[in-house]
CSV table of N, CA, C and O in Angstrom, one decimal:
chain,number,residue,atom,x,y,z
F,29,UNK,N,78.8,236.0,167.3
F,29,UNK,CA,78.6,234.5,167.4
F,29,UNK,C,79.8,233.8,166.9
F,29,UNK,O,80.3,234.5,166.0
F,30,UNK,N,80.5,232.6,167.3
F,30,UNK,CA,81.3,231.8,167.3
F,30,UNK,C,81.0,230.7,166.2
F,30,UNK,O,81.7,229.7,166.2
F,31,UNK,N,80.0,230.9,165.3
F,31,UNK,CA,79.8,229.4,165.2
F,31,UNK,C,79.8,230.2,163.7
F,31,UNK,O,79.1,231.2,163.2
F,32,UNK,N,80.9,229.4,163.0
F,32,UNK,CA,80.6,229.3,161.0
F,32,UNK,C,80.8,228.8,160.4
F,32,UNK,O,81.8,228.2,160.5
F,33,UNK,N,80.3,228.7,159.5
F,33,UNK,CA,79.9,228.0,158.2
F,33,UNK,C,80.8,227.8,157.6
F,33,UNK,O,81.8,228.4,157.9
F,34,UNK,N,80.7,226.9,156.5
F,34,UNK,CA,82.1,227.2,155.7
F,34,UNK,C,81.3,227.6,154.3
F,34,UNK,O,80.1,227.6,154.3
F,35,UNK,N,82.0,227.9,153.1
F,35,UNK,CA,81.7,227.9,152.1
F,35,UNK,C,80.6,227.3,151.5
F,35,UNK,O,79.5,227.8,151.1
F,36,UNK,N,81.3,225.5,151.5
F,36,UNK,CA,80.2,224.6,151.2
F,36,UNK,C,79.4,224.4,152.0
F,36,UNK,O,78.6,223.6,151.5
F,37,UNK,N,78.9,224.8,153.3
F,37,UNK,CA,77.8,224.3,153.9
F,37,UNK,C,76.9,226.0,153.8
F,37,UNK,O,75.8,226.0,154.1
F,38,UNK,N,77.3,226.8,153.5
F,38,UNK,CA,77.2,227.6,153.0
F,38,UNK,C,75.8,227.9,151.5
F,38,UNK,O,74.7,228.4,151.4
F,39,UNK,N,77.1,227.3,150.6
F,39,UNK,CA,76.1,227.2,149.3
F,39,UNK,C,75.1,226.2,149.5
F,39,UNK,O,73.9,226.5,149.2
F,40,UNK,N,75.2,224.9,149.9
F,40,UNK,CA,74.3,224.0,150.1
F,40,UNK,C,73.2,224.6,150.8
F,40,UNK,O,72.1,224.2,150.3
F,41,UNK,N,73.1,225.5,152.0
F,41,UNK,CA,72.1,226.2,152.7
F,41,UNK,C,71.2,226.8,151.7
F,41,UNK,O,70.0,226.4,151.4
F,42,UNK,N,71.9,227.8,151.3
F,42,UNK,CA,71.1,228.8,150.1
F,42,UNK,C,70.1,227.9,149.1
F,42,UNK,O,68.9,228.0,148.6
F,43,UNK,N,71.1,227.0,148.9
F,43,UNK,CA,70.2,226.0,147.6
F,43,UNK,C,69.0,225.4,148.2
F,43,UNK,O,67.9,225.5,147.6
F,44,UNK,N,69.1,224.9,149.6
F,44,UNK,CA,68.2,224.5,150.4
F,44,UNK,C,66.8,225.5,150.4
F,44,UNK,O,65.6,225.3,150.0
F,45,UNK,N,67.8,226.9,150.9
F,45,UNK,CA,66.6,227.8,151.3
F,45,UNK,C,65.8,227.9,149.8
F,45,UNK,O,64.6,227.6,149.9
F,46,UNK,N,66.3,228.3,148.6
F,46,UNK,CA,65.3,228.5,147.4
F,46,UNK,C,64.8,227.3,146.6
F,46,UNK,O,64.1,227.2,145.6
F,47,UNK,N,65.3,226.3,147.6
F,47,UNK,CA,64.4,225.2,146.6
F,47,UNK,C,63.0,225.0,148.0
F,47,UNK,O,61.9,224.6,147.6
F,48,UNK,N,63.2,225.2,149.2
F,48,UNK,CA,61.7,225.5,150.1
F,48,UNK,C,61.2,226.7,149.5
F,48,UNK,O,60.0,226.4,149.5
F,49,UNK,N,61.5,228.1,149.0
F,49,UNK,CA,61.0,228.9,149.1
F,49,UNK,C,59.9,228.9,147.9
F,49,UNK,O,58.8,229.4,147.9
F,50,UNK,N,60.7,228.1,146.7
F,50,UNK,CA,59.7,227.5,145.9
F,50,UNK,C,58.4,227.0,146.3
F,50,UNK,O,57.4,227.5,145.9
F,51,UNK,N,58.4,225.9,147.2
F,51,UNK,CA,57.2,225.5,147.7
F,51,UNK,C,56.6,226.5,148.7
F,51,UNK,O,55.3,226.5,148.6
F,52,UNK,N,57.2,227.5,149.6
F,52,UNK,CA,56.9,227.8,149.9
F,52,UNK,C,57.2,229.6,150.9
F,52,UNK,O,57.6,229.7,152.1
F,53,UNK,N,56.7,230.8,149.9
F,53,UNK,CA,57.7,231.9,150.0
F,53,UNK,C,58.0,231.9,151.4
F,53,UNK,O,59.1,232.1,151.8
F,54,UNK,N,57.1,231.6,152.2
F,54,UNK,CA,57.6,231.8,153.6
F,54,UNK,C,58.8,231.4,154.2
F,54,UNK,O,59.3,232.0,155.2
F,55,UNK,N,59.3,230.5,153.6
F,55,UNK,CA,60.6,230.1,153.8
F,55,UNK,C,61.7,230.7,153.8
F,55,UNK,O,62.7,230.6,154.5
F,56,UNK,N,61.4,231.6,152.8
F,56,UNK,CA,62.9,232.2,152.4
F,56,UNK,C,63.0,233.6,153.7
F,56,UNK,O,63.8,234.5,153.4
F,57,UNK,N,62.3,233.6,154.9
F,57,UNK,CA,63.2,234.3,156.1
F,57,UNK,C,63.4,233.6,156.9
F,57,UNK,O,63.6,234.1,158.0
F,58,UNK,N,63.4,232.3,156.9
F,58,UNK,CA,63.6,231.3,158.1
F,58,UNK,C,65.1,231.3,158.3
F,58,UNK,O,66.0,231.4,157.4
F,59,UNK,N,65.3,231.1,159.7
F,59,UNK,CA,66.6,231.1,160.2
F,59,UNK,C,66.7,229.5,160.4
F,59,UNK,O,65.8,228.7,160.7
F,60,UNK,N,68.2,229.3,160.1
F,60,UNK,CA,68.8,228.3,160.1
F,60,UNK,C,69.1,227.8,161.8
F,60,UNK,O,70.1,228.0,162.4
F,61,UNK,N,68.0,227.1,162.6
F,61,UNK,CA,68.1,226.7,163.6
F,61,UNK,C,69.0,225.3,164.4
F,61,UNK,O,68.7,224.1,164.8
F,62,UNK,N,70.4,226.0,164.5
F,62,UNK,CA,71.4,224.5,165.1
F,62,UNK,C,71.0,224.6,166.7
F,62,UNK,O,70.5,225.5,167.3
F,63,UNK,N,71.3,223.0,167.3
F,63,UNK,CA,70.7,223.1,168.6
F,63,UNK,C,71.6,221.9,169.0
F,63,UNK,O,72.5,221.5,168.3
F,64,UNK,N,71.0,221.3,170.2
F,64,UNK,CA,71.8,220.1,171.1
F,64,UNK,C,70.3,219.8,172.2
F,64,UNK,O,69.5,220.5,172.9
F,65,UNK,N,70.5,219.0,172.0
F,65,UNK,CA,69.2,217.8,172.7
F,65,UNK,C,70.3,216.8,173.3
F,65,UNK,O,71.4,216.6,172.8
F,66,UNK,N,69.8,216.3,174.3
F,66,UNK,CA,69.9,214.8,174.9
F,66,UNK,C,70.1,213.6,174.3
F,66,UNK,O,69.0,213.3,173.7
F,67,UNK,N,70.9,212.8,174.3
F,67,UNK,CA,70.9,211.5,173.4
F,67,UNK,C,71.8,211.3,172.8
F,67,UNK,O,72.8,212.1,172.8
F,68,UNK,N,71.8,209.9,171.9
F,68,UNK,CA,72.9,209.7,171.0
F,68,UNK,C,73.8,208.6,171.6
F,68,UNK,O,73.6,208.1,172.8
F,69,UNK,N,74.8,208.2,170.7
F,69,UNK,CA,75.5,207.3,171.5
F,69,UNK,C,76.7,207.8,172.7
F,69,UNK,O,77.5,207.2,173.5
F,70,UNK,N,76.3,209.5,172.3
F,70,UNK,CA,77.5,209.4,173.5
F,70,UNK,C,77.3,210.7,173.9
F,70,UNK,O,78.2,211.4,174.0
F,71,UNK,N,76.0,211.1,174.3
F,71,UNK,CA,75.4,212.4,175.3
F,71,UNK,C,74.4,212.7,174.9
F,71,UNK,O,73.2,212.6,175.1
F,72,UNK,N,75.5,213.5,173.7
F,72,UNK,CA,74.1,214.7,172.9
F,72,UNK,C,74.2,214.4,171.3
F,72,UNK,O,74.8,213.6,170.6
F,73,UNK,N,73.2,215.5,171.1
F,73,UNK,CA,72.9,215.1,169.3
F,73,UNK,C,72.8,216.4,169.4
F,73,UNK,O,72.4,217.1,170.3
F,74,UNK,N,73.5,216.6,167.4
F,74,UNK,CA,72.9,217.4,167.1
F,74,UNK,C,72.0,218.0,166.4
F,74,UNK,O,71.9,217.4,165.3
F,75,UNK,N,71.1,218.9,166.7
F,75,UNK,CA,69.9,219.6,165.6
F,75,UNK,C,70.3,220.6,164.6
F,75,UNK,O,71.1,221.5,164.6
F,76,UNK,N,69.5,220.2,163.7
F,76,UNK,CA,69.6,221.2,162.5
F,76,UNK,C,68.1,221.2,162.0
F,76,UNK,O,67.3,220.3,161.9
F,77,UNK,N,68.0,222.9,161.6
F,77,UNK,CA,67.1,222.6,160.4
F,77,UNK,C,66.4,224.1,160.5
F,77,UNK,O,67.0,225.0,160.9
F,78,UNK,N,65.3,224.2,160.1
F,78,UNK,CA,64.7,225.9,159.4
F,78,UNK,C,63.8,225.8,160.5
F,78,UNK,O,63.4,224.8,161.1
F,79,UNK,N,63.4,227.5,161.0
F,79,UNK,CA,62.8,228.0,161.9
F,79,UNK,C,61.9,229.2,161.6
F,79,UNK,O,62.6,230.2,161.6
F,80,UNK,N,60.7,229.4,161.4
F,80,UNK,CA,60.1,230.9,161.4
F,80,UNK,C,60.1,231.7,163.0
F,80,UNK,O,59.8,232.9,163.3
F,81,UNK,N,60.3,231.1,163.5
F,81,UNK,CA,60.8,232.0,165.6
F,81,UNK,C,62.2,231.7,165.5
F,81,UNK,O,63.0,230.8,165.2
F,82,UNK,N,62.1,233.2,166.1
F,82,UNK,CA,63.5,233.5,166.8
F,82,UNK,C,62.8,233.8,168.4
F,82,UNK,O,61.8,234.5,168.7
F,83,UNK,N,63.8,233.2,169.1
F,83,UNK,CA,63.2,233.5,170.8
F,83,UNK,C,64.2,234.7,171.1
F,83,UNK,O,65.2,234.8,170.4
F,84,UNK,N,64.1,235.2,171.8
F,84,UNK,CA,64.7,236.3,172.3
F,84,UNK,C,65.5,236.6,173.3
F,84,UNK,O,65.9,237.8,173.6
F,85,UNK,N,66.0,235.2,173.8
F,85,UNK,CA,67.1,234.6,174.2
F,85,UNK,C,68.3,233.8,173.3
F,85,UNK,O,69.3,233.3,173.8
F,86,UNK,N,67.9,233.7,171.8
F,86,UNK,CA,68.4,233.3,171.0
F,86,UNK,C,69.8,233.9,170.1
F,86,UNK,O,69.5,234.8,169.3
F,87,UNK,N,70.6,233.6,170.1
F,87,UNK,CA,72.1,234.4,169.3
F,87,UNK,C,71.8,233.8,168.1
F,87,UNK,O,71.5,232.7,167.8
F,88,UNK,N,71.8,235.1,167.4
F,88,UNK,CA,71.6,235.2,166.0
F,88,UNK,C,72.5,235.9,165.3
F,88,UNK,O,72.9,237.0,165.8
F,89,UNK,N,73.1,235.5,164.0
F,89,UNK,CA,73.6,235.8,163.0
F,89,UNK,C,73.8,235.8,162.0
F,89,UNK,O,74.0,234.7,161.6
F,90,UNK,N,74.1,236.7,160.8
F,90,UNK,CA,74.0,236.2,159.6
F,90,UNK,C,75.3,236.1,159.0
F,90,UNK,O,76.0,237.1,158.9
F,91,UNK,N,75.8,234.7,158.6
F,91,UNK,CA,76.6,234.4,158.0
F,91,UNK,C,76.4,234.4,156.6
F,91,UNK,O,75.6,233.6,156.1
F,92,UNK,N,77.4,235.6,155.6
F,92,UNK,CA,77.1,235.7,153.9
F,92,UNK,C,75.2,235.1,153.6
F,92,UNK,O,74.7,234.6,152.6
F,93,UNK,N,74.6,235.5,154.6
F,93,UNK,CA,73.1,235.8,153.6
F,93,UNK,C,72.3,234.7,154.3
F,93,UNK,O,71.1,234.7,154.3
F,94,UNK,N,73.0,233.6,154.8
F,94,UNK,CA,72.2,232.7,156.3
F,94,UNK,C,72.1,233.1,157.2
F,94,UNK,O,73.1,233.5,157.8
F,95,UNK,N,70.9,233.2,157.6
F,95,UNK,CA,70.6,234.0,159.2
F,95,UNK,C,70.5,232.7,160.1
F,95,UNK,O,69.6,231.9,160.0
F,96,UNK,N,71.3,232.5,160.9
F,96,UNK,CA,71.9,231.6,161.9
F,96,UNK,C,71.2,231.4,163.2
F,96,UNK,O,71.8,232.4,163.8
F,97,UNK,N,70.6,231.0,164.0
F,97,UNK,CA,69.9,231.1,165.5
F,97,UNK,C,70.6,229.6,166.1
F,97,UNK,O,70.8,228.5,165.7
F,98,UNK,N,70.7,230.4,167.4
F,98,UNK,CA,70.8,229.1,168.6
F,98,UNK,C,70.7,229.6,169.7
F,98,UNK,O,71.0,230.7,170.1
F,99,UNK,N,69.8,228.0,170.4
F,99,UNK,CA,69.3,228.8,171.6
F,99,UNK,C,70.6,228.8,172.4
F,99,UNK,O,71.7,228.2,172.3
F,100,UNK,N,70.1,230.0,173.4
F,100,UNK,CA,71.3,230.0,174.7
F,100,UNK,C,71.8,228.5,175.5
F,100,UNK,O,72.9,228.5,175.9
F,101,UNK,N,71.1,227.8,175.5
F,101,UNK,CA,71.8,226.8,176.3
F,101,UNK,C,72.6,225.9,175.3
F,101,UNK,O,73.7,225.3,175.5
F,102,UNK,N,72.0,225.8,174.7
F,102,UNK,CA,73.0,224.9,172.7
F,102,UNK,C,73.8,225.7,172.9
F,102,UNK,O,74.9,225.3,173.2
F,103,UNK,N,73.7,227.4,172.8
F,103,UNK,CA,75.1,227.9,172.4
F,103,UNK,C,76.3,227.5,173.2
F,103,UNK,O,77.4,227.3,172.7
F,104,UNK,N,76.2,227.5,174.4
F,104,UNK,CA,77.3,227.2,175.3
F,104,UNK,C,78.0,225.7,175.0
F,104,UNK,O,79.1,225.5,175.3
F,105,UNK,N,77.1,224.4,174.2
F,105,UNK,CA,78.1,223.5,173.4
F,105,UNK,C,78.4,224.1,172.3
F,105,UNK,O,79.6,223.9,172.0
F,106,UNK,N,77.9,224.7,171.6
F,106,UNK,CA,78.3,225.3,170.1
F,106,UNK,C,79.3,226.3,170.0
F,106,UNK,O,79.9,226.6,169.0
F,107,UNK,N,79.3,226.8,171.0
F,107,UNK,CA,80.2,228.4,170.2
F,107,UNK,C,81.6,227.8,170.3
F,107,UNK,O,82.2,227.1,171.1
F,108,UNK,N,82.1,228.4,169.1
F,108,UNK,CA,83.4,228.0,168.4
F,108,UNK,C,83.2,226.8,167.6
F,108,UNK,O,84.2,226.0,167.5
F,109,UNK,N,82.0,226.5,167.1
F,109,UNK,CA,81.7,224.7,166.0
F,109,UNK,C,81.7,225.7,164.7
F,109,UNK,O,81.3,226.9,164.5
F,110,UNK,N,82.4,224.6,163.8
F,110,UNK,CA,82.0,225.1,162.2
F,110,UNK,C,81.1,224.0,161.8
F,110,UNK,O,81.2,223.0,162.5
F,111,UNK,N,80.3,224.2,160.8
F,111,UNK,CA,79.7,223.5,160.3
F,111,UNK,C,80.1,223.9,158.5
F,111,UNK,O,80.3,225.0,157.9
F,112,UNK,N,80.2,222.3,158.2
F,112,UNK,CA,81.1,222.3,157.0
F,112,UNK,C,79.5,221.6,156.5
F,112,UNK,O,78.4,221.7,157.2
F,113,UNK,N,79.9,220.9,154.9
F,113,UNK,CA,79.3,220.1,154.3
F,113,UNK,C,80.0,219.1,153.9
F,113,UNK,O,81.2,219.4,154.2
F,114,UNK,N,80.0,218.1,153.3
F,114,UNK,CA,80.6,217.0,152.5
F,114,UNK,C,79.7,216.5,151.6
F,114,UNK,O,78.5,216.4,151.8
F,115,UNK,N,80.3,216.0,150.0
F,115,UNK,CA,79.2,215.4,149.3
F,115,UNK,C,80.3,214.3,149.0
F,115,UNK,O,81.1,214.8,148.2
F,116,UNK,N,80.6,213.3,149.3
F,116,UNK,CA,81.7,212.7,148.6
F,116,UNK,C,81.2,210.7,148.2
F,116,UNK,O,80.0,210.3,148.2
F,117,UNK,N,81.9,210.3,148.1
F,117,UNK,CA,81.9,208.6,148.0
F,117,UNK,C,80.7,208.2,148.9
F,117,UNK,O,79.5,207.9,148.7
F,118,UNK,N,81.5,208.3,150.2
F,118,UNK,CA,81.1,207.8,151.4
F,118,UNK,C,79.7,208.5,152.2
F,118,UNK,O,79.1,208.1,153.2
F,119,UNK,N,79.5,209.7,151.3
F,119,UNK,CA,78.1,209.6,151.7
F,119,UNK,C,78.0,211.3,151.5
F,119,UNK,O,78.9,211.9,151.0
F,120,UNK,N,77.0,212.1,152.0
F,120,UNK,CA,76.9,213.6,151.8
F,120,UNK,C,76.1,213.8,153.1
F,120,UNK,O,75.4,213.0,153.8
F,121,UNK,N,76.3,215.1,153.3
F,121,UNK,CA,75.7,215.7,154.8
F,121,UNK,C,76.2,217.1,155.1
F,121,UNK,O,77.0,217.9,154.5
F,122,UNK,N,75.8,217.3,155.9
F,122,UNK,CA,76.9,218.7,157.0
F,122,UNK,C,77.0,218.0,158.3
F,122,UNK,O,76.1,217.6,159.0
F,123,UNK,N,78.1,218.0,158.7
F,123,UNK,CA,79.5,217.6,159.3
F,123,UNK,C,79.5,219.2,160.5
F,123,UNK,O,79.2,220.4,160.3
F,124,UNK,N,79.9,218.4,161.7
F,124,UNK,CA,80.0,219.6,162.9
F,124,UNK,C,81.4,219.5,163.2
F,124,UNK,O,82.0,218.4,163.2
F,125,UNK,N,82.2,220.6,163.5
F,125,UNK,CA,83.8,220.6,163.8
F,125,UNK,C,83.8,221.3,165.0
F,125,UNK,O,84.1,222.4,165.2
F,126,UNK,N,83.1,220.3,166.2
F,126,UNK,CA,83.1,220.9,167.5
F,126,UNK,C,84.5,221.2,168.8
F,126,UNK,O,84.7,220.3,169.7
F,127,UNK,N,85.1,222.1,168.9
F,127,UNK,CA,86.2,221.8,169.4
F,127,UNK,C,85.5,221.5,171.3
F,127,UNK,O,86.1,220.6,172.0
F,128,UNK,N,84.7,222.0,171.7
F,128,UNK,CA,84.0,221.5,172.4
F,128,UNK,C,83.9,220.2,172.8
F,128,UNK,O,83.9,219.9,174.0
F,129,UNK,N,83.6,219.4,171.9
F,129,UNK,CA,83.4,218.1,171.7
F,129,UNK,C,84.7,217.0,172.7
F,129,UNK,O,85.9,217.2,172.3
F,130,UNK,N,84.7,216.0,173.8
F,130,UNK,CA,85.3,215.6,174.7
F,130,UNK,C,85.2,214.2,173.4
F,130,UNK,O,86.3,214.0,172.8
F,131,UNK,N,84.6,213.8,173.1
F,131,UNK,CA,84.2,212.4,172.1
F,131,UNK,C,83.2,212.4,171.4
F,131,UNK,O,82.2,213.0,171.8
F,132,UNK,N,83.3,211.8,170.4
F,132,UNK,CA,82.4,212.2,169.3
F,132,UNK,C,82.1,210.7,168.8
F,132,UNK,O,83.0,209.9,169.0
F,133,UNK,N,81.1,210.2,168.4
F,133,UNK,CA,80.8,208.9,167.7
F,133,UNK,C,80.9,208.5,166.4
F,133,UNK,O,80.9,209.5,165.7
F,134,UNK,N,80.9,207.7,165.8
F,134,UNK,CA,81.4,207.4,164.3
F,134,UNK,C,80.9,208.2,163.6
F,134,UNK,O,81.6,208.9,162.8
F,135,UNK,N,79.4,208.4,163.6
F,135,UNK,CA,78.6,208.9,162.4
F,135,UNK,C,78.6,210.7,162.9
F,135,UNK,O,77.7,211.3,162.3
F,136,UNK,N,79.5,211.6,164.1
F,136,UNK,CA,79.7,212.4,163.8
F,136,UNK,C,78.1,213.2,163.9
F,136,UNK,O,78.0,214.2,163.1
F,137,UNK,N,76.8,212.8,164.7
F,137,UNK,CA,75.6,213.0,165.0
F,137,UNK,C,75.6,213.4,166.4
F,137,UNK,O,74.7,214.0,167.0
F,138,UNK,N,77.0,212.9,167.1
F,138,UNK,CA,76.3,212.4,168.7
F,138,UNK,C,77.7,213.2,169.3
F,138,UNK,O,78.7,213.3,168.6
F,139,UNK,N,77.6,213.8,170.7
F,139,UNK,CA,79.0,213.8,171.0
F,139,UNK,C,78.9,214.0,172.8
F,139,UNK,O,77.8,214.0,173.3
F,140,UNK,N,80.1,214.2,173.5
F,140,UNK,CA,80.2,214.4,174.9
F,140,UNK,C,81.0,215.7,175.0
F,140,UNK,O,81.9,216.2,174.2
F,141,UNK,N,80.7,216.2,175.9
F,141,UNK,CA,81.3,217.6,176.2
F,141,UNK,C,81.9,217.4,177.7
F,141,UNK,O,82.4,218.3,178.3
């Protein structure tokens, strides 16, 4: 798979995963589910977020101890995107570094391929 992480979005994941796994052990095998839906101000958007299914058409990876999924048709906008983090002034999140990406919108949510 083409798609990674950086450090900081990285550790931020992990912290994620054991502060769910607290509420709830199940959590802690969920795969980190990135995707691309329709919409936005300028095509698509992106998805993030935890998954207990993996489909079987789905590229999976584990990046340093995050187990990574996207479906096949996401992957073909994603492969070769990093996903970073930021915590800074201007605000905190994880940030997509899609070279894919034809235009991207301010807030960095939405983009065209």
């Amino acid at each position: 798979m083409a798609i990674r992480l950086t450090k900081r979005a990285i550790d931020e994941l992990k912290a994620l995963i054991a502060k769910e796994a607290e509420a709830n052990p199940a959590a802690s095998t969920a795969v980190l589910r990135l995707g691309v839906v329709g919409g936005g101000c300028s095509g698509f958007m992106y998805r993030m977020g935890f998954d207990d299914n993996v489909a079987g058409d789905d590229h999976v990876e584990e990046v340093e101890g995050v187990r990574v999924a996207v479906d096949s048709k996401s992957y073909l906008y994603l492969n070769g995107t990093e996903v970073d983090y930021h915590d800074g002034m201007m605000g905190r999140g994880f940030v997509f570094n899609n070279p894919n990406a034809t235009h991207t919108c301010g807030c960095n949510h939405s983009f065209s391929a």
